[in-house]
XYZ file of N, CA, C and O in Angstrom:
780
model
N 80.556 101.895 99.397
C 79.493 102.798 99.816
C 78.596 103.185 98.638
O 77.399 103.353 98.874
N 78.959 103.310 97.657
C 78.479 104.013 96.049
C 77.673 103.059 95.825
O 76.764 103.345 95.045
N 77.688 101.356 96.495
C 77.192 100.365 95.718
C 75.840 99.920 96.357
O 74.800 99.596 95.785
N 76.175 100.000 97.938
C 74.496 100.050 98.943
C 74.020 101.315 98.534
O 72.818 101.333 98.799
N 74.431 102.580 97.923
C 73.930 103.353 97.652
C 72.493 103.254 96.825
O 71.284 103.433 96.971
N 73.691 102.759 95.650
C 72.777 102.268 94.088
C 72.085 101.038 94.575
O 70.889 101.210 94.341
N 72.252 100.017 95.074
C 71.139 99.055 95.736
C 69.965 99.714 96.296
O 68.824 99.336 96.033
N 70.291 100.922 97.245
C 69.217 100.906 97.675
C 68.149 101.664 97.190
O 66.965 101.474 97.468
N 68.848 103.002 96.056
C 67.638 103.227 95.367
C 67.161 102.085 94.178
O 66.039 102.377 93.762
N 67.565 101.209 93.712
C 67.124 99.990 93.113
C 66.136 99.433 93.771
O 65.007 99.781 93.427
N 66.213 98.843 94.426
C 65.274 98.517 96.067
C 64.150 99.159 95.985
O 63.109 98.676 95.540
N 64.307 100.405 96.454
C 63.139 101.750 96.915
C 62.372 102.079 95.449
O 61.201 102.453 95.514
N 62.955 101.959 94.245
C 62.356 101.708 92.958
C 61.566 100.541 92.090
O 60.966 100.560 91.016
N 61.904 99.344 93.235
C 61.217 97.937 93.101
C 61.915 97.143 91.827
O 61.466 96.001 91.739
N 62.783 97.425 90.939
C 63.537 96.891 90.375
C 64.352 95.755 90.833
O 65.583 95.780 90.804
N 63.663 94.766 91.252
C 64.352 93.658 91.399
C 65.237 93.075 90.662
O 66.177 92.438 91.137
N 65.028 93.233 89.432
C 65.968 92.332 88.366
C 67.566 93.277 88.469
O 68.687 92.777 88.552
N 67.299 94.401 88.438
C 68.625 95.607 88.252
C 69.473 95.650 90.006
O 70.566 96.104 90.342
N 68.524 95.052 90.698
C 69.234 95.387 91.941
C 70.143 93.677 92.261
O 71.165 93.528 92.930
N 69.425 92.702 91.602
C 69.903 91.228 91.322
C 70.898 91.483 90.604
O 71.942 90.916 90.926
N 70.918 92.209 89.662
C 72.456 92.252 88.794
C 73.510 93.097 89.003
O 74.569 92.894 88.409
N 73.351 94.220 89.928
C 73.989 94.971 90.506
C 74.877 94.204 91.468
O 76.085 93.967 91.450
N 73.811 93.860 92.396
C 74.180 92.775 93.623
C 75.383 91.696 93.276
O 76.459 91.774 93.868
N 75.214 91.025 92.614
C 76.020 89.589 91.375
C 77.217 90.583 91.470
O 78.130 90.514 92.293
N 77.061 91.535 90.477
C 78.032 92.090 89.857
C 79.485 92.866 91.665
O 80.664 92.646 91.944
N 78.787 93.399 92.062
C 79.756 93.930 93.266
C 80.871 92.847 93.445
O 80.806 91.631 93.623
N 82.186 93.945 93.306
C 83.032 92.973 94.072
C 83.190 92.728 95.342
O 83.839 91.724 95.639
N 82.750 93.408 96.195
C 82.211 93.388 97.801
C 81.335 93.230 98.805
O 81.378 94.420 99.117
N 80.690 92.845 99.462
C 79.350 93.139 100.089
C 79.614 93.215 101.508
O 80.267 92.372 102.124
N 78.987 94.448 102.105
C 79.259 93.742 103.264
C 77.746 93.960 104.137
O 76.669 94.018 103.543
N 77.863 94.056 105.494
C 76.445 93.196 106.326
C 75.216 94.387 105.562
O 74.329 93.924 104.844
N 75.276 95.369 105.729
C 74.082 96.218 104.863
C 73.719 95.903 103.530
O 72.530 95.809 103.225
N 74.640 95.729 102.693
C 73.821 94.998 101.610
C 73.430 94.116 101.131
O 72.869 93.987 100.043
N 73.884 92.836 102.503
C 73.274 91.192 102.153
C 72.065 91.493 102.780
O 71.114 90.991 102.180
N 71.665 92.333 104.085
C 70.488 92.774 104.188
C 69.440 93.260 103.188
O 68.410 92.680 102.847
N 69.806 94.175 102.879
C 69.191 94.825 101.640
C 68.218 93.790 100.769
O 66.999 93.873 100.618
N 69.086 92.842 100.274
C 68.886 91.840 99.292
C 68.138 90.908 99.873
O 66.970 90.685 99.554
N 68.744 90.331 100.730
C 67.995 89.433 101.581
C 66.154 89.568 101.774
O 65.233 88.795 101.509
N 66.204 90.621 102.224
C 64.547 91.766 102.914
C 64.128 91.450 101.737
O 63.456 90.429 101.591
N 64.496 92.390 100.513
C 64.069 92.604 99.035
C 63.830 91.179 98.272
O 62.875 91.032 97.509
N 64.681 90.242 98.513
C 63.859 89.077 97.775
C 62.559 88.624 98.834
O 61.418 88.553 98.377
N 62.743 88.433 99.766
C 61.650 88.350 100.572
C 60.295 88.584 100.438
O 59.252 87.932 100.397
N 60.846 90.325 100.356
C 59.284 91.203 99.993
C 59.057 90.591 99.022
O 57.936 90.091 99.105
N 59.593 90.339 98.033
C 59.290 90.020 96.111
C 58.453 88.407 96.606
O 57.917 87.789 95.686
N 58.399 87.956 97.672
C 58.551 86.459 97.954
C 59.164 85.626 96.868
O 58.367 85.262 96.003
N 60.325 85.273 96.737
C 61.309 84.954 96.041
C 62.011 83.900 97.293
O 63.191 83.570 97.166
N 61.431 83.549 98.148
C 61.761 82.753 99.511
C 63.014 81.750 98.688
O 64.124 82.277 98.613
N 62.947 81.171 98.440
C 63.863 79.946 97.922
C 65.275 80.811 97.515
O 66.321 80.313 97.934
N 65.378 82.078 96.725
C 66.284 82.699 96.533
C 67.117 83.728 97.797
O 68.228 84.222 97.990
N 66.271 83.684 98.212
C 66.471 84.682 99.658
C 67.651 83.402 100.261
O 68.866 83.314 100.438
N 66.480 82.576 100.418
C 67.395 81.424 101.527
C 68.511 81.305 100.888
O 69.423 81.025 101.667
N 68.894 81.410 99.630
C 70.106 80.851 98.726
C 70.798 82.294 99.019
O 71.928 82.081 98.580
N 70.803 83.437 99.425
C 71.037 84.499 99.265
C 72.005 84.291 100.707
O 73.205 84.370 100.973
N 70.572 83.940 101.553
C 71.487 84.168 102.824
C 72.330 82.904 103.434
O 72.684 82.913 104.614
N 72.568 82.039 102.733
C 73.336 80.726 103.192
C 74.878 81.304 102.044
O 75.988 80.771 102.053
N 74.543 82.233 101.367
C 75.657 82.526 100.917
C 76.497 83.766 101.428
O 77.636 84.106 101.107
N 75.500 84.414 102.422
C 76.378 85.466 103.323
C 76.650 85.084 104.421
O 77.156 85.904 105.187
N 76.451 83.939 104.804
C 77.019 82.898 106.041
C 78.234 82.433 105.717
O 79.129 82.351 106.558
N 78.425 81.996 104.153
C 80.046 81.350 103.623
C 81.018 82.605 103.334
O 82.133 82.388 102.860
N 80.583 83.950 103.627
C 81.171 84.988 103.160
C 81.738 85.170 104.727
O 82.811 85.719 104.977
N 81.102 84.781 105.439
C 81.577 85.153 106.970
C 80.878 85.657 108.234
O 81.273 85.568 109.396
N 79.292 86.431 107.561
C 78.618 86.466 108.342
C 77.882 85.952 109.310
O 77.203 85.020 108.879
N 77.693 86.207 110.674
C 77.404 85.317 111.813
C 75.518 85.497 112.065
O 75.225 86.674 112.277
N 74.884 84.997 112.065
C 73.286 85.034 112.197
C 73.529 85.827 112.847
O 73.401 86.917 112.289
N 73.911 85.890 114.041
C 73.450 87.025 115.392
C 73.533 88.381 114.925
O 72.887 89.307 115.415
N 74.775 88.535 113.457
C 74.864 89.894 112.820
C 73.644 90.506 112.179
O 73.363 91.688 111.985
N 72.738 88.961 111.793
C 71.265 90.226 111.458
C 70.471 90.341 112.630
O 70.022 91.483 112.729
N 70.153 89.636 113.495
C 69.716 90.364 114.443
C 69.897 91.777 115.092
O 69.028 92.466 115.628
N 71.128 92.031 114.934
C 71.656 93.491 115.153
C 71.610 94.135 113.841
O 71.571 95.335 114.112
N 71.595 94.019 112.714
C 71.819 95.058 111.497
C 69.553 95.509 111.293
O 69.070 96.330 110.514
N 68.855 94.702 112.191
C 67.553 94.612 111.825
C 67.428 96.275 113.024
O 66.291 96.421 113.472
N 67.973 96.855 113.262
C 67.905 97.820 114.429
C 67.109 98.861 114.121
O 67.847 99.782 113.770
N 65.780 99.240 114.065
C 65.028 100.307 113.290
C 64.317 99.269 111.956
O 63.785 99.816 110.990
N 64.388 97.953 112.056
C 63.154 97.688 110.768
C 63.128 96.291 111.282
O 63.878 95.352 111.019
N 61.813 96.382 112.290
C 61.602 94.998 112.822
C 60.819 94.067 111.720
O 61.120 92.874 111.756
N 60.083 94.376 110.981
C 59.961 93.600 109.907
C 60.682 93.202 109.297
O 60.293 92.120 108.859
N 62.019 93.567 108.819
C 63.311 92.961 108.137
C 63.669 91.637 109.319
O 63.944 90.467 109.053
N 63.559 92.259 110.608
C 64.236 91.201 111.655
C 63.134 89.998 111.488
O 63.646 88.887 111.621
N 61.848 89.991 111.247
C 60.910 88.972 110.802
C 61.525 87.914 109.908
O 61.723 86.729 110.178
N 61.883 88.817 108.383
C 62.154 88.025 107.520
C 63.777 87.388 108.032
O 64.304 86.414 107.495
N 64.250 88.004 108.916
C 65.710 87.042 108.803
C 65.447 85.676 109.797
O 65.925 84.547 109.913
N 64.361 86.515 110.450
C 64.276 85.312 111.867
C 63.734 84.053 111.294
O 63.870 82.905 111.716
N 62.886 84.627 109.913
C 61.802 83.279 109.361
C 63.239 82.421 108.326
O 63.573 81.259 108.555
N 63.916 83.311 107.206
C 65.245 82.889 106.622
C 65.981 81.544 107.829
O 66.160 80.339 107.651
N 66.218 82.312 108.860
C 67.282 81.653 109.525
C 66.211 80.209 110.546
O 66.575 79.749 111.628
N 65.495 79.977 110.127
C 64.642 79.475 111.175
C 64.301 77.955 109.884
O 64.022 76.777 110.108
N 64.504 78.750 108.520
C 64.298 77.841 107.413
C 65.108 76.864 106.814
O 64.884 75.741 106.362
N 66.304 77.710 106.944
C 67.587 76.657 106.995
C 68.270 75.949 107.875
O 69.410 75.497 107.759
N 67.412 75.854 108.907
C 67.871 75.013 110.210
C 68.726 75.743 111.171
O 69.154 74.950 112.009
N 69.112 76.876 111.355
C 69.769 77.624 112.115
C 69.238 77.978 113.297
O 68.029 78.207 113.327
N 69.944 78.083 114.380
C 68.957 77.818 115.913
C 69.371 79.181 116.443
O 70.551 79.504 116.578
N 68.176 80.087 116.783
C 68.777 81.415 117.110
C 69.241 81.333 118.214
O 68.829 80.470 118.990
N 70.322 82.306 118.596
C 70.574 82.684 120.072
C 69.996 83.188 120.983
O 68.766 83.206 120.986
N 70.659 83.679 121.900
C 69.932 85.088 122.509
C 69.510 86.249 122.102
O 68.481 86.923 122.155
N 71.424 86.365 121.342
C 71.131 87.709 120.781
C 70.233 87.451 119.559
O 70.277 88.411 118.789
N 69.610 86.677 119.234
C 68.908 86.995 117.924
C 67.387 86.760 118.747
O 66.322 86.937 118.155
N 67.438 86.460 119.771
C 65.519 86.231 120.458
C 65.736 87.689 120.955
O 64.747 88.284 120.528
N 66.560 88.632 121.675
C 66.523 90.104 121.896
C 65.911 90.803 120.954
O 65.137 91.694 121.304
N 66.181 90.483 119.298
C 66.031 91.583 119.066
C 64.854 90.572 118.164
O 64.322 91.290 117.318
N 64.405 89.384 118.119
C 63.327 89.579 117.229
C 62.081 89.686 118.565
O 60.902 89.450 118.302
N 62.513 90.057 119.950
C 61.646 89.775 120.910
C 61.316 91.743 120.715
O 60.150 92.109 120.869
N 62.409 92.828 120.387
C 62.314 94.048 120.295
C 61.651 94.231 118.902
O 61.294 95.343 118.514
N 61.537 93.383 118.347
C 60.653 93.855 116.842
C 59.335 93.377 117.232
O 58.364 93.817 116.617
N 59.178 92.573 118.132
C 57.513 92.498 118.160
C 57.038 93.721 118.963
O 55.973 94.207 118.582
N 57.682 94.332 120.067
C 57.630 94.986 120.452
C 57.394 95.950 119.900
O 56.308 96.424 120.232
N 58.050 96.629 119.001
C 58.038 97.855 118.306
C 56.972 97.717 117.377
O 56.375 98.715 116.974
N 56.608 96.293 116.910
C 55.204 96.210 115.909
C 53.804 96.229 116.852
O 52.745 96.748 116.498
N 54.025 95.598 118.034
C 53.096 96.001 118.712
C 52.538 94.572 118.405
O 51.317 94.667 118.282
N 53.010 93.146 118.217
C 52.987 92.266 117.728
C 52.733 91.288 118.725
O 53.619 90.484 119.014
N 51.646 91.263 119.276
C 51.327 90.366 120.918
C 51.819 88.737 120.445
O 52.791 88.130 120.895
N 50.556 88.107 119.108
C 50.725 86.741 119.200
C 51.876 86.691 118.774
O 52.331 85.680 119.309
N 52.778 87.200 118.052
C 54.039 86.547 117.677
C 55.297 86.913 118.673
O 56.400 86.422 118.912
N 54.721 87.761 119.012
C 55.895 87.917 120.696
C 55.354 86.753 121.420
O 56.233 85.945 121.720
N 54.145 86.430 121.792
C 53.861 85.035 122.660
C 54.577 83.800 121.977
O 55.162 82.886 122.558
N 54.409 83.964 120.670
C 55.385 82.480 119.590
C 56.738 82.511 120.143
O 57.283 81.436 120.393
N 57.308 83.546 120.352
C 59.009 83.825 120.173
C 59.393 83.492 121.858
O 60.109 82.629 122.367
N 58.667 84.460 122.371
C 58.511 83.847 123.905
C 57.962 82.075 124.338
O 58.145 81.428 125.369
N 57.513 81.852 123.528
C 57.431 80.087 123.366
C 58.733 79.625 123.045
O 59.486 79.127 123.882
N 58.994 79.771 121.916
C 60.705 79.132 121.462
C 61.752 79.667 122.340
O 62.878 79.197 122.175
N 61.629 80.346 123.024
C 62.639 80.941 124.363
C 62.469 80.122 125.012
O 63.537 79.616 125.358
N 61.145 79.391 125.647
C 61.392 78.666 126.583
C 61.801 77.226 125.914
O 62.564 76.318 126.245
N 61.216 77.383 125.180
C 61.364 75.692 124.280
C 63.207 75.586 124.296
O 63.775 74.744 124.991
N 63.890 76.477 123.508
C 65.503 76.812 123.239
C 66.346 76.547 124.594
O 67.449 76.020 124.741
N 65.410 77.119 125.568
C 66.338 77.287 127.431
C 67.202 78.281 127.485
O 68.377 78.042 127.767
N 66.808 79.437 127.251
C 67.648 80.758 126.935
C 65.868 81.810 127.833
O 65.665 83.021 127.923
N 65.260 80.979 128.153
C 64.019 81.960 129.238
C 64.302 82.566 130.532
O 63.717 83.362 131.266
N 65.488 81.867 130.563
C 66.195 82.578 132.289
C 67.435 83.459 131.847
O 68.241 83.914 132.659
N 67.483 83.589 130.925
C 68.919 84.845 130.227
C 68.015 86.048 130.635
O 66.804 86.225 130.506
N 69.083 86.877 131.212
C 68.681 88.304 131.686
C 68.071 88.891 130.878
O 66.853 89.067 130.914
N 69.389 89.570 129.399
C 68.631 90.102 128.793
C 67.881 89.716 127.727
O 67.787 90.426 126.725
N 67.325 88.643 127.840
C 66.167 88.198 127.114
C 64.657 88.805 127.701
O 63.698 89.104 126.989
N 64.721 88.890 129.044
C 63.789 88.551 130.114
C 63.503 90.268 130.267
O 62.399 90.681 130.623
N 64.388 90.982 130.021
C 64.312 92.177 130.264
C 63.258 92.812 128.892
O 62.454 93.736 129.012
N 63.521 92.078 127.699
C 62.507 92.647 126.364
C 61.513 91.650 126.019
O 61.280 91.407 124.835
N 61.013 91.155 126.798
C 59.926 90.438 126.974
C 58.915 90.967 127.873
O 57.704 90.978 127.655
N 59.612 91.475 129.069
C 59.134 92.403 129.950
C 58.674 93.513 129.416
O 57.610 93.890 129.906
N 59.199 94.289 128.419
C 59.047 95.636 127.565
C 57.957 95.221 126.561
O 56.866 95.789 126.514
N 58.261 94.344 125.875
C 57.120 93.514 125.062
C 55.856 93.081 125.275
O 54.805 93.263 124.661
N 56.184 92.379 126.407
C 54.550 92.327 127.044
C 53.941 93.517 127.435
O 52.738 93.700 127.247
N 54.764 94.457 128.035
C 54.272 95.846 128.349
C 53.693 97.047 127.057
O 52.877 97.941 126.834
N 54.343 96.592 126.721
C 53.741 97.461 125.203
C 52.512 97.143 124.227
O 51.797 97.808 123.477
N 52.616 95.789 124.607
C 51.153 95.115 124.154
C 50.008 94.802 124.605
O 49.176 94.017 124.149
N 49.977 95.818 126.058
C 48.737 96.004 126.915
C 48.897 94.504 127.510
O 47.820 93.941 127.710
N 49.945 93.840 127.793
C 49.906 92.545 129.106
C 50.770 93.094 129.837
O 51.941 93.044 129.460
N 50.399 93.848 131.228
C 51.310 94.137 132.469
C 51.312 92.773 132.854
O 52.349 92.135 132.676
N 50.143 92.123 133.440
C 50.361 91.154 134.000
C 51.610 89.891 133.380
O 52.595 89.270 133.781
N 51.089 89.993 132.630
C 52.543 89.007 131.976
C 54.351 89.822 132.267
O 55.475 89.327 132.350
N 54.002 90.769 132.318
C 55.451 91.387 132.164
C 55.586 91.408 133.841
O 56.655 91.807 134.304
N 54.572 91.006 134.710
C 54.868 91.330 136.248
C 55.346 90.018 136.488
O 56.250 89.848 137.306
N 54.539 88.501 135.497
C 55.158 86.845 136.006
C 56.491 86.907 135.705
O 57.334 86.353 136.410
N 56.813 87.662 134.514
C 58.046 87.589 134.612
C 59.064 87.941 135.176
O 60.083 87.255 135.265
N 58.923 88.935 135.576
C 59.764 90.195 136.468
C 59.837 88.777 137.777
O 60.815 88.142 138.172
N 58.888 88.711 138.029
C 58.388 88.136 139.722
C 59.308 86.657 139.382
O 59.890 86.201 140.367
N 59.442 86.041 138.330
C 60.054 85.221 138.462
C 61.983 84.518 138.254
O 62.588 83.453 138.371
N 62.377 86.592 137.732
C 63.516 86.389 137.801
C 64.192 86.835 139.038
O 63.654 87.170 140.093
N 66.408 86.756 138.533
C 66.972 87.282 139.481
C 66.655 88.376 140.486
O 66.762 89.508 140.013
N 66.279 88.306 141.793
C 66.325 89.798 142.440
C 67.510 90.807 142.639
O 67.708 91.945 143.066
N 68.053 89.958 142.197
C 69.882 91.019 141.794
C 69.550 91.505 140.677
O 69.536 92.648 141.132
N 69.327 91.624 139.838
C 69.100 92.419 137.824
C 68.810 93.582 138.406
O 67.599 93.541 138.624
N 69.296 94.716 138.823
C 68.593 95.725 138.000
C 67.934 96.090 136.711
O 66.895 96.750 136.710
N 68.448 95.721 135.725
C 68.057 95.638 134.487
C 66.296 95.409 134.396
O 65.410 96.073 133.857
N 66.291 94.517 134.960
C 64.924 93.657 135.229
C 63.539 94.603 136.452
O 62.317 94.685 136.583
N 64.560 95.020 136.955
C 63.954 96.147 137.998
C 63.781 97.647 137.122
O 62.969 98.511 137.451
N 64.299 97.709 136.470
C 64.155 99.370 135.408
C 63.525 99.128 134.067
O 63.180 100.014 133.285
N 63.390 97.595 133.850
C 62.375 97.150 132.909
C 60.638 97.317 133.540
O 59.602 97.833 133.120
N 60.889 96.864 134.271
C 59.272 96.146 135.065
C 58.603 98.069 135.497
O 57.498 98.550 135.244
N 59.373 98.484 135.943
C 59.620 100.161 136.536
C 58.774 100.768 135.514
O 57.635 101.236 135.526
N 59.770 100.603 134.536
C 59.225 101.268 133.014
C 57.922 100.969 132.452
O 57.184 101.753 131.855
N 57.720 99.711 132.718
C 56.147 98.728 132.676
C 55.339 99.805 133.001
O 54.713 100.582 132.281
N 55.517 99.679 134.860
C 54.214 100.359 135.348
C 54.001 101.343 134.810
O 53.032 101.370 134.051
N 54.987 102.788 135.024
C 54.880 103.483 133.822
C 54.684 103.872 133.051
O 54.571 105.098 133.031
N 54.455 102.906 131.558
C 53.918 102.915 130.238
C 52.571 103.092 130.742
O 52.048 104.154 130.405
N 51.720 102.133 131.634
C 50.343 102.472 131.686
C 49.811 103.270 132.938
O 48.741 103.206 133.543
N 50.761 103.924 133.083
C 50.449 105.198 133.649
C 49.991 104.675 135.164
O 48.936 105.126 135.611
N 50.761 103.736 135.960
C 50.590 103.524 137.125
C 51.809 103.204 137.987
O 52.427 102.197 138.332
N 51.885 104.787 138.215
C 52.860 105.746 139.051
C 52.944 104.936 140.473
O 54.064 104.484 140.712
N 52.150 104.738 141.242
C 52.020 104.518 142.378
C 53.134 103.008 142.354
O 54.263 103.037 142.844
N 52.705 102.128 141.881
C 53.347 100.827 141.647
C 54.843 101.234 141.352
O 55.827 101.023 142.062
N 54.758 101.990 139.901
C 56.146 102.339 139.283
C 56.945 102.639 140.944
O 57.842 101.918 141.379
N 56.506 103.574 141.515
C 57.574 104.755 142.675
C 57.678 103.100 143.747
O 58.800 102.594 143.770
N 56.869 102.570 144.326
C 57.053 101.288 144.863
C 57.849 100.151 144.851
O 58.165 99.382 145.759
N 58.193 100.183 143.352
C 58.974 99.286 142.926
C 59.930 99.886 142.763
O 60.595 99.110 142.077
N 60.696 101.029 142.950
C 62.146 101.839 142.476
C 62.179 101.453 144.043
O 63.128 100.681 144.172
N 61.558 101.656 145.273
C 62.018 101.953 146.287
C 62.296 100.897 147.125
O 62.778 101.022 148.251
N 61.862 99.384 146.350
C 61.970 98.151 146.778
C 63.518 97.571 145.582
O 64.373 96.857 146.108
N 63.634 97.854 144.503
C 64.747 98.022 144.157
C 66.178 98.410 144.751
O 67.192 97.758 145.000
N 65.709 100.174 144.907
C 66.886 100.415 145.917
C 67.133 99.647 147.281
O 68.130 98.980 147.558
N 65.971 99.886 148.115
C 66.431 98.197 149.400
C 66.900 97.500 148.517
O 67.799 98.258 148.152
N 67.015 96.362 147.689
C 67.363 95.219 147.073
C 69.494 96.053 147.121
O 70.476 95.890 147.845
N 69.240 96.686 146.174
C 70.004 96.944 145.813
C 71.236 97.421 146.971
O 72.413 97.190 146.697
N 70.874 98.075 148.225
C 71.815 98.469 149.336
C 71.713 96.881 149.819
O 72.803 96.686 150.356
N 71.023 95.775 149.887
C 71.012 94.293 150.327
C 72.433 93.994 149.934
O 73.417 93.677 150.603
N 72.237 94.197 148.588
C 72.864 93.204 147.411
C 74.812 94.118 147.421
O 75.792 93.422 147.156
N 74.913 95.118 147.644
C 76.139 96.058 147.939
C 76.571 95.722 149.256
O 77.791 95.627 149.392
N 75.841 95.516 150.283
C 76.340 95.090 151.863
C 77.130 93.638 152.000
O 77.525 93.251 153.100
């Protein structure tokens, strides 16, 4: 704990070289501070070292899908792992299109949510629920309802998930009428789908 500590004011001080020798030096690391390092050579664009950084927290044990989840609150970090892991030939999952599909989202990031939503379909992971569910949120946040309605319209009618996504859609842009319409065509679905 003492050691992501001291990394991270190293980091937040831009001392790259002291946070490189710190880093070396630890006898431990675990998923927060290969992050740390990882991001930080990045920012420095130090790309070639990064990649060497993170093909060496893969032989330590770490699983890609673990930065997709450790990126939770800094979708730009989830950028640089998605671009890292995309460089060394590593083929994301689901769980790693969730959450770099929730960092465009949260950046407000239309064309590169349309890129990521491309390699979803390209990958064949475009009919996974919860993929489909933050794409829906994504497009919605980036002023495309309509896109977040082809999608909705073209998945399971069993998901709720997908039904409290699309819900939330109308919603965001403040069109109540649709939103209350679609909860109440849900619930039918939903007493269908229980009978």
């Amino acid at each position: 704990m003492s050691f992501n500590i001291l990394i991270g004011d190293l980091i937040h001080n831009g001392d790259i070289n002291a946070t490189r020798n710190l880093f070396n030096e630890m006898p431990e690391r675990n998923l927060a501070t290969w992050n740390a390092m990882i991001v930080r050579l990045a920012h420095f664009e130090l790309d070639e070292e990064g990649l060497e950084c993170f093909l060496r927290s893969r032989r330590e044990g770490l699983r890609p899908d673990e930065f997709g989840r450790a990126q939770n609150g800094d979708p730009e970090g989830a950028f640089h792992h998605f671009i890292l892991m995309k460089n060394v030939g590593l083929l994301p999952d689901h769980v790693t299109f969730v959450s770099i599909i929730s960092a465009c989202s949260d950046l407000d990031a239309l064309a590169q949510g349309q890129q990521v939503h491309a390699q979803v379909i390209h990958v064949g992971v475009g009919s996974v629920s919860p993929v489909r569910s933050p794409l829906i949120s994504m497009y919605s946040k980036c002023g495309c309802l309509e896109d977040s309605s082809m999608i909705f319209s073209e998945a399971d009618a069993s998901d709720l998930v997908l039904w409290s996504s699309m819900i939330a859609a109308y919603g965001f842009h403040g069109r109540g009428e649709e939103a209350n319409k679609l909860f109440n065509e849900m619930i039918g679905e939903a007493t269908i789908i229980m009978l």
